[in-house]
CSV table of C-alpha atoms and ligand atoms in Angstrom, one decimal:
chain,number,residue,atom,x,y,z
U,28,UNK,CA,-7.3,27.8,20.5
U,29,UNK,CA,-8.3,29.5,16.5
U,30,UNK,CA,-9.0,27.3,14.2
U,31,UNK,CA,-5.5,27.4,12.2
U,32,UNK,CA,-6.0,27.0,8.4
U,33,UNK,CA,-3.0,25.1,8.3
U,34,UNK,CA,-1.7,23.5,11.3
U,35,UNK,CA,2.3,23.7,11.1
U,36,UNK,CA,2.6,24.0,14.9
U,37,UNK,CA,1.2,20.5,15.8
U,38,UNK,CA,3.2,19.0,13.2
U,39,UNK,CA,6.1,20.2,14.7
U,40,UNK,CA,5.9,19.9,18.3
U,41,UNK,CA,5.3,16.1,17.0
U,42,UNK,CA,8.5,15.5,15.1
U,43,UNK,CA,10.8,18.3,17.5
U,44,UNK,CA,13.3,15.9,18.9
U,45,UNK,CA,13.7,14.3,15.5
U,46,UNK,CA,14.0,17.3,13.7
U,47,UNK,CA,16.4,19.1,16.4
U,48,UNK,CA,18.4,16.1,16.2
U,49,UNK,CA,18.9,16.0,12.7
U,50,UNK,CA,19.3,19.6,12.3
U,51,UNK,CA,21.8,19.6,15.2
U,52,UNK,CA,23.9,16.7,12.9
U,53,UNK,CA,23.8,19.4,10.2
U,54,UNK,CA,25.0,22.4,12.4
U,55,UNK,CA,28.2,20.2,13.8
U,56,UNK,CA,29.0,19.3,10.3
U,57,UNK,CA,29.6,22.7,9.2
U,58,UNK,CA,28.6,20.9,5.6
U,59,UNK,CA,25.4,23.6,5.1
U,60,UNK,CA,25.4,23.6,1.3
U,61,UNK,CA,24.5,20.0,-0.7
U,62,UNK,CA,26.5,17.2,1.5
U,63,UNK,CA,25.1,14.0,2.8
U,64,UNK,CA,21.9,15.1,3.9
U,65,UNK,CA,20.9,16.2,0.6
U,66,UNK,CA,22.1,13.4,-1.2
U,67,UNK,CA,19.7,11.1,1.1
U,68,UNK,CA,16.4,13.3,0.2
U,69,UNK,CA,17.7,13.1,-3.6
U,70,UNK,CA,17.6,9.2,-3.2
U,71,UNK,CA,14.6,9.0,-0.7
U,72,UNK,CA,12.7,11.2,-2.6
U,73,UNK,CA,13.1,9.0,-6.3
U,74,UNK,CA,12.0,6.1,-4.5
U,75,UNK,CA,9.3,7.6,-3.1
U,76,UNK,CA,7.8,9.0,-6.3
U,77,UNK,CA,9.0,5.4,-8.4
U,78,UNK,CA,11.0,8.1,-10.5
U,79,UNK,CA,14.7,7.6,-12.0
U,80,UNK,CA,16.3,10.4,-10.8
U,81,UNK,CA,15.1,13.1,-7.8
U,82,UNK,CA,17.3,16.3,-8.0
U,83,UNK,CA,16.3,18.8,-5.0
U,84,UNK,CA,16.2,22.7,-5.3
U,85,UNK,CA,15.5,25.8,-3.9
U,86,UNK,CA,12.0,26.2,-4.5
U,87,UNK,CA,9.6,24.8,-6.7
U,88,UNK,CA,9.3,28.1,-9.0
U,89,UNK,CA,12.8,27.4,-9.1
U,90,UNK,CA,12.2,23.7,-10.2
U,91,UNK,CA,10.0,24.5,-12.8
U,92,UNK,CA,12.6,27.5,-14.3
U,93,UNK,CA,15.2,24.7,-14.5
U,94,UNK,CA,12.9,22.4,-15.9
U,95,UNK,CA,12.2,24.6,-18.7
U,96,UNK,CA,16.1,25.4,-19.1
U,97,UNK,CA,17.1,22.1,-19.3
U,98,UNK,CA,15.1,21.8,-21.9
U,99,UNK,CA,16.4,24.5,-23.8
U,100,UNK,CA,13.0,26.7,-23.6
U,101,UNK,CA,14.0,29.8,-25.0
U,102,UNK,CA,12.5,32.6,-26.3
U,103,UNK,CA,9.3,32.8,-28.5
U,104,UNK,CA,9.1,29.5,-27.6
U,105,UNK,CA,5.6,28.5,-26.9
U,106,UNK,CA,4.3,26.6,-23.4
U,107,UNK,CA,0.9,25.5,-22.8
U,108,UNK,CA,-0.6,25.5,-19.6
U,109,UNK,CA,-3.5,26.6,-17.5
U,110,UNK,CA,-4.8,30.1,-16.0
U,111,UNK,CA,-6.0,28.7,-12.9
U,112,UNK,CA,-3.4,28.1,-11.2
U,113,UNK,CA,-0.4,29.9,-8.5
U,114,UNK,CA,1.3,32.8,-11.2
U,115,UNK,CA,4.6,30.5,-10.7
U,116,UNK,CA,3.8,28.5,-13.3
U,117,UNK,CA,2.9,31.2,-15.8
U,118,UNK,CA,6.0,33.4,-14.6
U,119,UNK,CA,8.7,31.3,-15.3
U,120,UNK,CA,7.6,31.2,-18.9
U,121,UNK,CA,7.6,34.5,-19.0
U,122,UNK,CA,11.0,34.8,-17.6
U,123,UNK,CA,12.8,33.2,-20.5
U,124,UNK,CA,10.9,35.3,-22.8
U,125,UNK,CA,8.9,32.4,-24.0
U,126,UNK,CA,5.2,32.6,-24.3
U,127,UNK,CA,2.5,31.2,-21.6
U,128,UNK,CA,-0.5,30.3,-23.8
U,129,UNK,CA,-3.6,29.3,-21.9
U,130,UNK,CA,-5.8,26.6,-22.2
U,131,UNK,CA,-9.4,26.7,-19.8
U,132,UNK,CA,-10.1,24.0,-17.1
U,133,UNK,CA,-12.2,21.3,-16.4
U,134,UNK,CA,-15.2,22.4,-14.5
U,135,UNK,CA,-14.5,19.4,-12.0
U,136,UNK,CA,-11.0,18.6,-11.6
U,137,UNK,CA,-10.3,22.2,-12.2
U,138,UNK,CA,-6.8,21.2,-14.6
U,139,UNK,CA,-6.5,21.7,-17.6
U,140,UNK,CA,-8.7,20.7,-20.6
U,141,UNK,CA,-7.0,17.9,-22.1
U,142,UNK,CA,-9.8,18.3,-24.6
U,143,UNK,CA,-8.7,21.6,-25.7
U,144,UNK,CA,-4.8,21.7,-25.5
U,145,UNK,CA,-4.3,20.4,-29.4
U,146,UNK,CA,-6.0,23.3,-30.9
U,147,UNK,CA,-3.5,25.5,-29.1
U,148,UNK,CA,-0.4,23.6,-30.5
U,149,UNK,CA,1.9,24.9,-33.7
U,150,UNK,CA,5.5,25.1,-34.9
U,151,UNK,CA,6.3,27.1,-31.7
U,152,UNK,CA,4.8,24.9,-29.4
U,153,UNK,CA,7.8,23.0,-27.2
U,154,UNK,CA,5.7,21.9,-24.2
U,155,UNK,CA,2.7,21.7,-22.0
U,156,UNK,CA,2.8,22.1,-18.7
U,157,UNK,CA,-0.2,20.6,-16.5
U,158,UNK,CA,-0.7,21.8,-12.8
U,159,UNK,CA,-1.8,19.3,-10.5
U,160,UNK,CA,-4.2,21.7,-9.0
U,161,UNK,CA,-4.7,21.4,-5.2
U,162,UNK,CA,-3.7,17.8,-4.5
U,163,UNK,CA,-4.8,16.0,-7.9
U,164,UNK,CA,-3.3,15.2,-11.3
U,165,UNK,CA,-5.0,16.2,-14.7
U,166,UNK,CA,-5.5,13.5,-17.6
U,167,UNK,CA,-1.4,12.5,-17.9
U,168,UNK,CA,-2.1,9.9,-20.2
U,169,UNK,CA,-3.9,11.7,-22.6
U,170,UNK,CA,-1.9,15.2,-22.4
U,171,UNK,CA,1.2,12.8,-22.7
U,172,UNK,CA,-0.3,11.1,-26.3
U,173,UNK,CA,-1.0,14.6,-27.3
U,174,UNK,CA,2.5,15.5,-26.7
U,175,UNK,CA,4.2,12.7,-28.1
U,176,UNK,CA,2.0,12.6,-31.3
U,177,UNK,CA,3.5,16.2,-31.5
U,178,UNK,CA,6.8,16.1,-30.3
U,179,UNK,CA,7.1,18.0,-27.5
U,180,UNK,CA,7.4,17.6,-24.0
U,181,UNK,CA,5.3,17.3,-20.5
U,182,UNK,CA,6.6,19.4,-17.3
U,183,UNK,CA,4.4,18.4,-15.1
U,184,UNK,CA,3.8,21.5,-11.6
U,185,UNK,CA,3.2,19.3,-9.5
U,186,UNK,CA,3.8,21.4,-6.8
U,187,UNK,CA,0.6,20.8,-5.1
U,188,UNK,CA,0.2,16.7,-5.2
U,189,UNK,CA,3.3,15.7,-4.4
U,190,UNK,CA,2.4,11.9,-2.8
U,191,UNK,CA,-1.2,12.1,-5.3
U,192,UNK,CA,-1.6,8.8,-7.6
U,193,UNK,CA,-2.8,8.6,-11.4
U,194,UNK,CA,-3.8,5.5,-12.4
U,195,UNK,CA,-1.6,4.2,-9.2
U,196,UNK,CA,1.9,6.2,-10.1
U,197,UNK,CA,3.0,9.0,-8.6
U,198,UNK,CA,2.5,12.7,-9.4
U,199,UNK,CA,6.2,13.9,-10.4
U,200,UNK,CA,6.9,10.7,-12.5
U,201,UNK,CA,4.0,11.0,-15.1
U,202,UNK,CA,5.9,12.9,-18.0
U,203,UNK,CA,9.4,13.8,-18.7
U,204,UNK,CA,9.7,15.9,-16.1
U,205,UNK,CA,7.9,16.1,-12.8
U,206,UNK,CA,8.8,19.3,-10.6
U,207,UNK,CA,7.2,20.1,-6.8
U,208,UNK,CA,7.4,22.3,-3.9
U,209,UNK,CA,8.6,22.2,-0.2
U,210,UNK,CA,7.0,25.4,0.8
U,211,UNK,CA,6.2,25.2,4.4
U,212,UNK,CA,2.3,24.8,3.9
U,213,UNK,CA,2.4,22.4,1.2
U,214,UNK,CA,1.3,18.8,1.8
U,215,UNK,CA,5.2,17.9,2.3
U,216,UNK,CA,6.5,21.0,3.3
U,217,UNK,CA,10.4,22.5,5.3
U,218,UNK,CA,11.1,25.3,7.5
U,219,UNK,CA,12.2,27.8,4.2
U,220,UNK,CA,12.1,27.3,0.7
U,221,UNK,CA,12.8,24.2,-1.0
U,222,UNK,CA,11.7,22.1,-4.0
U,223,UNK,CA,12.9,19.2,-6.0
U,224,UNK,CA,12.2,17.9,-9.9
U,225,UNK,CA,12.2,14.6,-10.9
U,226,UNK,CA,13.0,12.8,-13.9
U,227,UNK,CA,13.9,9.4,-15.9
U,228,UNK,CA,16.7,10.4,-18.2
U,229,UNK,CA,20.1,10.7,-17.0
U,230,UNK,CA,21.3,12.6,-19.2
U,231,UNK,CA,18.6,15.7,-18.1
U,232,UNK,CA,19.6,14.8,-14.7
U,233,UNK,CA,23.0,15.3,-15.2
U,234,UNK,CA,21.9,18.7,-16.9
U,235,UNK,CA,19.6,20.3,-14.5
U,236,UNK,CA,22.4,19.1,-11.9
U,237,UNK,CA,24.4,21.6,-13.6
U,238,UNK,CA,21.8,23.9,-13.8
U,239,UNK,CA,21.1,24.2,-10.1
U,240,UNK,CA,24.4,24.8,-9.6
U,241,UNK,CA,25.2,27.5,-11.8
U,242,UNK,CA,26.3,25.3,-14.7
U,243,UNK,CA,29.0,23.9,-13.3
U,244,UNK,CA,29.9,19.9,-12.9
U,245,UNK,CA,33.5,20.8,-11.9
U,246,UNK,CA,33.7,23.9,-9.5
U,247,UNK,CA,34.6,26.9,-11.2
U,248,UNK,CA,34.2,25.5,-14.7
U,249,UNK,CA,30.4,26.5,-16.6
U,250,UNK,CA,29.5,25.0,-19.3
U,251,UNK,CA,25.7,26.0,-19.2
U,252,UNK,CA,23.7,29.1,-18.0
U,253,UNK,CA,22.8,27.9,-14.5
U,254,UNK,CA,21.4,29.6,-11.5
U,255,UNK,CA,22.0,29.1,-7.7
U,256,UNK,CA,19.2,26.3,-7.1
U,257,UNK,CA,20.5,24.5,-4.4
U,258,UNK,CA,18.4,23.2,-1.7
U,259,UNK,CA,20.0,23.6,1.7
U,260,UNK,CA,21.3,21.2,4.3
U,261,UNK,CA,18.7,22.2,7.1
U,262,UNK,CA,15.9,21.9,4.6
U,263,UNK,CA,16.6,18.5,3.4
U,264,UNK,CA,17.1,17.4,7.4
U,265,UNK,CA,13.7,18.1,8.2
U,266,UNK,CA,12.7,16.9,4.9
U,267,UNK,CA,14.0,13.6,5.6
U,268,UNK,CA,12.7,13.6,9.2
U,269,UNK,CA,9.1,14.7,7.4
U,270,UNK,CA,8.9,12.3,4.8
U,271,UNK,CA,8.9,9.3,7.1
U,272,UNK,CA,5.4,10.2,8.5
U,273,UNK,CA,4.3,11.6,5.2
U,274,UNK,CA,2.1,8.7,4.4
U,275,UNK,CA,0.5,8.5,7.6
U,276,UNK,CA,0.0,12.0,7.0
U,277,UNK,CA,-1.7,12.1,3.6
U,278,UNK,CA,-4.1,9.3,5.1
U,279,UNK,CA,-5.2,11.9,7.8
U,280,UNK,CA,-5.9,14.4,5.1
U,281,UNK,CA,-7.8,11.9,3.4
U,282,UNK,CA,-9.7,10.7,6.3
U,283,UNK,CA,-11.1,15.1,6.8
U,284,UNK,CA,-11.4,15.8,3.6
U,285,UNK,CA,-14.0,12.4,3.5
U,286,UNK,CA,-15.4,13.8,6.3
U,287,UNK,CA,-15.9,17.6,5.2
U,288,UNK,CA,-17.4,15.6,1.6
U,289,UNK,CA,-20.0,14.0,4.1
U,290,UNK,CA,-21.2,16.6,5.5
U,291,UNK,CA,-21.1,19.4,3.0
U,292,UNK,CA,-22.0,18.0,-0.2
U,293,UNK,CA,-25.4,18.7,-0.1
U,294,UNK,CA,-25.4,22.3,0.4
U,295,UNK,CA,-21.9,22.6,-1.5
U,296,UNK,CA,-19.9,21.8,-4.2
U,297,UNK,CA,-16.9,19.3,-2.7
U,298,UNK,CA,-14.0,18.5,-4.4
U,299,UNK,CA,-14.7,15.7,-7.5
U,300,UNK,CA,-12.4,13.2,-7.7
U,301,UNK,CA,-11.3,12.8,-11.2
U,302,UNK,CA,-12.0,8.6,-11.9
U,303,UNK,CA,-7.9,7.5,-11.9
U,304,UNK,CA,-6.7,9.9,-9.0
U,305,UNK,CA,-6.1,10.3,-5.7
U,306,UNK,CA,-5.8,13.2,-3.8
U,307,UNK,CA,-3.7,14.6,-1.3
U,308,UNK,CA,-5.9,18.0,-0.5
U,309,UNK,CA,-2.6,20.5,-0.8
U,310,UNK,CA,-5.9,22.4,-0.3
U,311,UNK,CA,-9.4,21.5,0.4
U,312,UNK,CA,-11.7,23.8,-1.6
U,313,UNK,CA,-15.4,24.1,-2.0
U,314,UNK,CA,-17.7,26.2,-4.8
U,315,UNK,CA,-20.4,28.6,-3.2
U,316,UNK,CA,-22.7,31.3,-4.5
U,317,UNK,CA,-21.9,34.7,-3.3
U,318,UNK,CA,-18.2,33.8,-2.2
U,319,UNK,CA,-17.1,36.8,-0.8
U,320,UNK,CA,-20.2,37.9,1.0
U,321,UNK,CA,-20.0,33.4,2.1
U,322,UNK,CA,-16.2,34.2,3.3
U,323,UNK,CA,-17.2,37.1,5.3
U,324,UNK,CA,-20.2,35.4,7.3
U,325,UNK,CA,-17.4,32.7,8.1
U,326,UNK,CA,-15.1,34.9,9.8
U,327,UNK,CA,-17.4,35.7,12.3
U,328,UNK,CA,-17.6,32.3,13.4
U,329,UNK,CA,-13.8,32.6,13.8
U,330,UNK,CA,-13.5,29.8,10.3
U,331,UNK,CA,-10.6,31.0,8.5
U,332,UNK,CA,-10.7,30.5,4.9
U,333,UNK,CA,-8.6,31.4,1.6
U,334,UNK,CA,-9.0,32.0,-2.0
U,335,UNK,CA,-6.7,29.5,-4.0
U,336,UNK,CA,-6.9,32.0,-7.0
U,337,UNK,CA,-9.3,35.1,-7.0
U,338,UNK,CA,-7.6,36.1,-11.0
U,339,UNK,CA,-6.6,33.5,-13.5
U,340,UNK,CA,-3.4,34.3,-15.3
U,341,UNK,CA,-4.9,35.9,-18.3
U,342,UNK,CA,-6.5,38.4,-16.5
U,343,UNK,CA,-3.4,39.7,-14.1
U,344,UNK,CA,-1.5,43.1,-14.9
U,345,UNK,CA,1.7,41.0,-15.5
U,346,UNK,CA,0.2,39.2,-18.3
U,347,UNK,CA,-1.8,41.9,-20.4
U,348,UNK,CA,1.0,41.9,-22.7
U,349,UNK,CA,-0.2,38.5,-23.9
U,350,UNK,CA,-3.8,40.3,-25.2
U,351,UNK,CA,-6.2,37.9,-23.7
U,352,UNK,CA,-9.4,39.5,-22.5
U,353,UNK,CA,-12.1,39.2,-20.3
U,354,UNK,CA,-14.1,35.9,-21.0
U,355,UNK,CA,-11.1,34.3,-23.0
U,356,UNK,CA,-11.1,31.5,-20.2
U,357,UNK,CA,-15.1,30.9,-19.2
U,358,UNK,CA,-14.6,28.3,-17.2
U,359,UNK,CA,-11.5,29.6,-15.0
U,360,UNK,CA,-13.3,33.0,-14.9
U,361,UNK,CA,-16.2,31.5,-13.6
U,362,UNK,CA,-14.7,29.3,-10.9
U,363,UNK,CA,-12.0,31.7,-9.4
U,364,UNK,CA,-15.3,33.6,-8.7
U,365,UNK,CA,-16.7,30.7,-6.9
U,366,UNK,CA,-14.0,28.8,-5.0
U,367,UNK,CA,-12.9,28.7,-1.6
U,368,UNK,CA,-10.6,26.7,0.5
U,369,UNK,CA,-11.4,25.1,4.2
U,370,UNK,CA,-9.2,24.6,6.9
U,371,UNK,CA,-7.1,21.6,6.4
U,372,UNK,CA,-3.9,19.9,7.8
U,373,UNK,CA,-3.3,16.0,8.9
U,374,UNK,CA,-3.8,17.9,12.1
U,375,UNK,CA,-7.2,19.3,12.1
U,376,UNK,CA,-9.0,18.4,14.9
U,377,UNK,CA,-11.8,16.8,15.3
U,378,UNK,CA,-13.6,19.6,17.3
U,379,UNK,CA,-12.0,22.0,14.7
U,380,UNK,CA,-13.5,20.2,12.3
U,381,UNK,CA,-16.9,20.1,13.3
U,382,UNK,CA,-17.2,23.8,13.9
U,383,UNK,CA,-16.1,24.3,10.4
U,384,UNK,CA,-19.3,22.1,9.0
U,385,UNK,CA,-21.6,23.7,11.7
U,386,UNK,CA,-20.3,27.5,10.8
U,387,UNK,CA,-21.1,26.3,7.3
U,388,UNK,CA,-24.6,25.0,7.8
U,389,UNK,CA,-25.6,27.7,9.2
U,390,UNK,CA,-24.5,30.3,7.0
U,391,UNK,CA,-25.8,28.2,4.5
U,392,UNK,CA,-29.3,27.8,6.3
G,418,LIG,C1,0.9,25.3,-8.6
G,418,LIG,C2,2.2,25.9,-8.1
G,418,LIG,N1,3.3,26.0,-8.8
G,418,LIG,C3,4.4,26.5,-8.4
G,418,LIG,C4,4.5,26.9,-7.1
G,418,LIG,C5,5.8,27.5,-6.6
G,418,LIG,O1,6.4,26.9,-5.5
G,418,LIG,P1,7.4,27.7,-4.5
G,418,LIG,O2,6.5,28.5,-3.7
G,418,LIG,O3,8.0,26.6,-3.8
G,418,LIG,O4,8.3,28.4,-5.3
G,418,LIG,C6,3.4,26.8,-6.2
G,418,LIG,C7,3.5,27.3,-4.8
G,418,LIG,O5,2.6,27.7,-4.2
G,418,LIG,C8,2.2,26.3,-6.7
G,418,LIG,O6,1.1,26.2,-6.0
């Protein structure tokens, strides 16, 4: 069998009856929009994460739009976030015509300088938005002093870590609002798209309630531009099924990516652990020299491998408007041209695993 780079198939012929089952409950109850099974997941999901309030959602672009809604980001409005990251965070900002400004990354964690966010902030500011790159949370406590010294509010994507710790608390309850993904590969992922965002305040529950649901608390009466944001019946079942392993699952990822740091980091750059994280390895991803020419020597020992992101924000078409240039973001610029992803799922093999580290010792040698 290939080495899969993420091994949804395993996963699932694991959990099938459950899943069937569950999904089969949903089919006989004809109930296929919100409904029971949603409701569960909303209340599952806030425990899990030690947050108030869990509201689930189409996807987590979608979580991060209504984030930014509910809290009346309109535009000219300023956001701060990073250029290394998945364009959703970047694009929704965009979308309501307010204005992504960029901040570089920490060469290690590879989120966002916490050092270099206050420079960036004026009268236009309204909030920052960290990205829990890969599976691990930036400095929260200092980016959420920074805010509240200034007024303004922490979104944090943490569409990659859902189930990662800072300072022992969840990722999605660090800051005012926490929003995440249920795209199929991510670490907790469905069978479609899905997402959820998280929250203390009730009275911002109440609002992006609305907002998911096309503005509306009573049916057919708006009081607030909304959007259809719902998440599914059949995606909350398997996410309820899902989340019941999930912790038994991050400890697998844990257990490779320990592995892959034992045998790789002395001919490559392994993930660092920032001091008050944990990680949940949404991906798994190494710095070489040469990456591309690195990539293509991998293939032919069958290792497949991705790019999590080739471009930082400020340099994509979509964003020229904004008049960044080349060498704006040093430190993003230089590791999008360095990073690469490894095979990784709670259900990497050992055998699989070994044949990535030899593949990559002998390149290497
Ligand atoms: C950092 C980040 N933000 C946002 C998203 C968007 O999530 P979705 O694909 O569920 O819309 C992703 C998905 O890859 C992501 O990695």
């Amino acid at each position: 069998m290939p080495i899969p780079f993420i091994d949804l198939k395993s996963q699932y012929d694991l959990y099938k009856n459950e899943i069937l089952h569950e999904i089969n409950k949903v089919l006989d109850s004809s109930q296929f929009i919100m409904g029971s099974q949603v409701d569960v997941l909303e209340q599952s999901l806030a425990k899990y994460v030690q947050a108030k309030y869990s509201i689930a959602c189409s996807s987590g672009t979608d979580a991060l739009l209504v984030a930014l809604l509910a809290l009346d980001i309109k535009k000219d409005d300023e956001i701060i976030t990073t250029p290394f990251t998945f364009i959703a965070t970047a694009e929704v900002i965009s979308l309501l015509g307010a204005k992504p400004v960029f901040v570089d990354i920490d060469e290690n964690t590879y989120n966002i300088d916490e050092n270099k966010i206050e420079e960036k902030i004026n009268h236009k500011t309204k909030a920052i938005m960290p990205v829990s790159l890969y599976g691990q949370c930036s400095n929260m406590d200092k980016i959420n002093e920074i805010a509240s010294k200034h007024g303004i509010f922490v979104i944090e994507d943490g569409a990659q870590s859902f189930g990662a710790t800072y300072k022992g608390k969840k990722s999605c309850a660090l800051s005012q609002i926490g929003c995440t993904s249920f795209f199929p590969s991510k670490p907790l992922g469905c069978y479609g798209d899905g997402g959820a965002i998280f929250c203390d305040d009730e009275k911002l529950m109440k609002k992006i309630k609305m907002i998911i649901n096309h503005g509306q608390e009573q049916r057919y009466k708006h009081d607030v531009v909304g959007i259809n944001g719902r998440l599914d019946a059949l995606q909350a079942a398997v996410l309820n099924v899902k989340l019941k392993y999930f912790d038994q699952e991050l400890k697998k990822r844990q257990e490779i990516a320990k592995r892959y740091d034992e045998n790789l980091q002395d001919i490559v750059q392994t993930p660092i652990l920032g001091e008050d994280n944990t990680h949940v390895y949404a991906q798994y991803t190494i710095q070489v020299d040469n990456r591309d020419e690195f990539c293509d020597n991998l293939k032919q020992f069958n290792i497949p491998t991705a790019v999590h992101y080739p471009i930082p924000l400020h340099l994509q078409n979509v964003f020229k408007y904004l008049g960044y240039k080349k060498g704006d973001f040093p430190i993003s610029e230089k590791i999008a041209n360095r990073v690469l992803s490894l095979p990784m799922s709670p259900f990497l093999t050992k055998e699989h695993q070994d044949l990535v580290i030899e593949a990559i010792r002998k390149v290497l040698s």
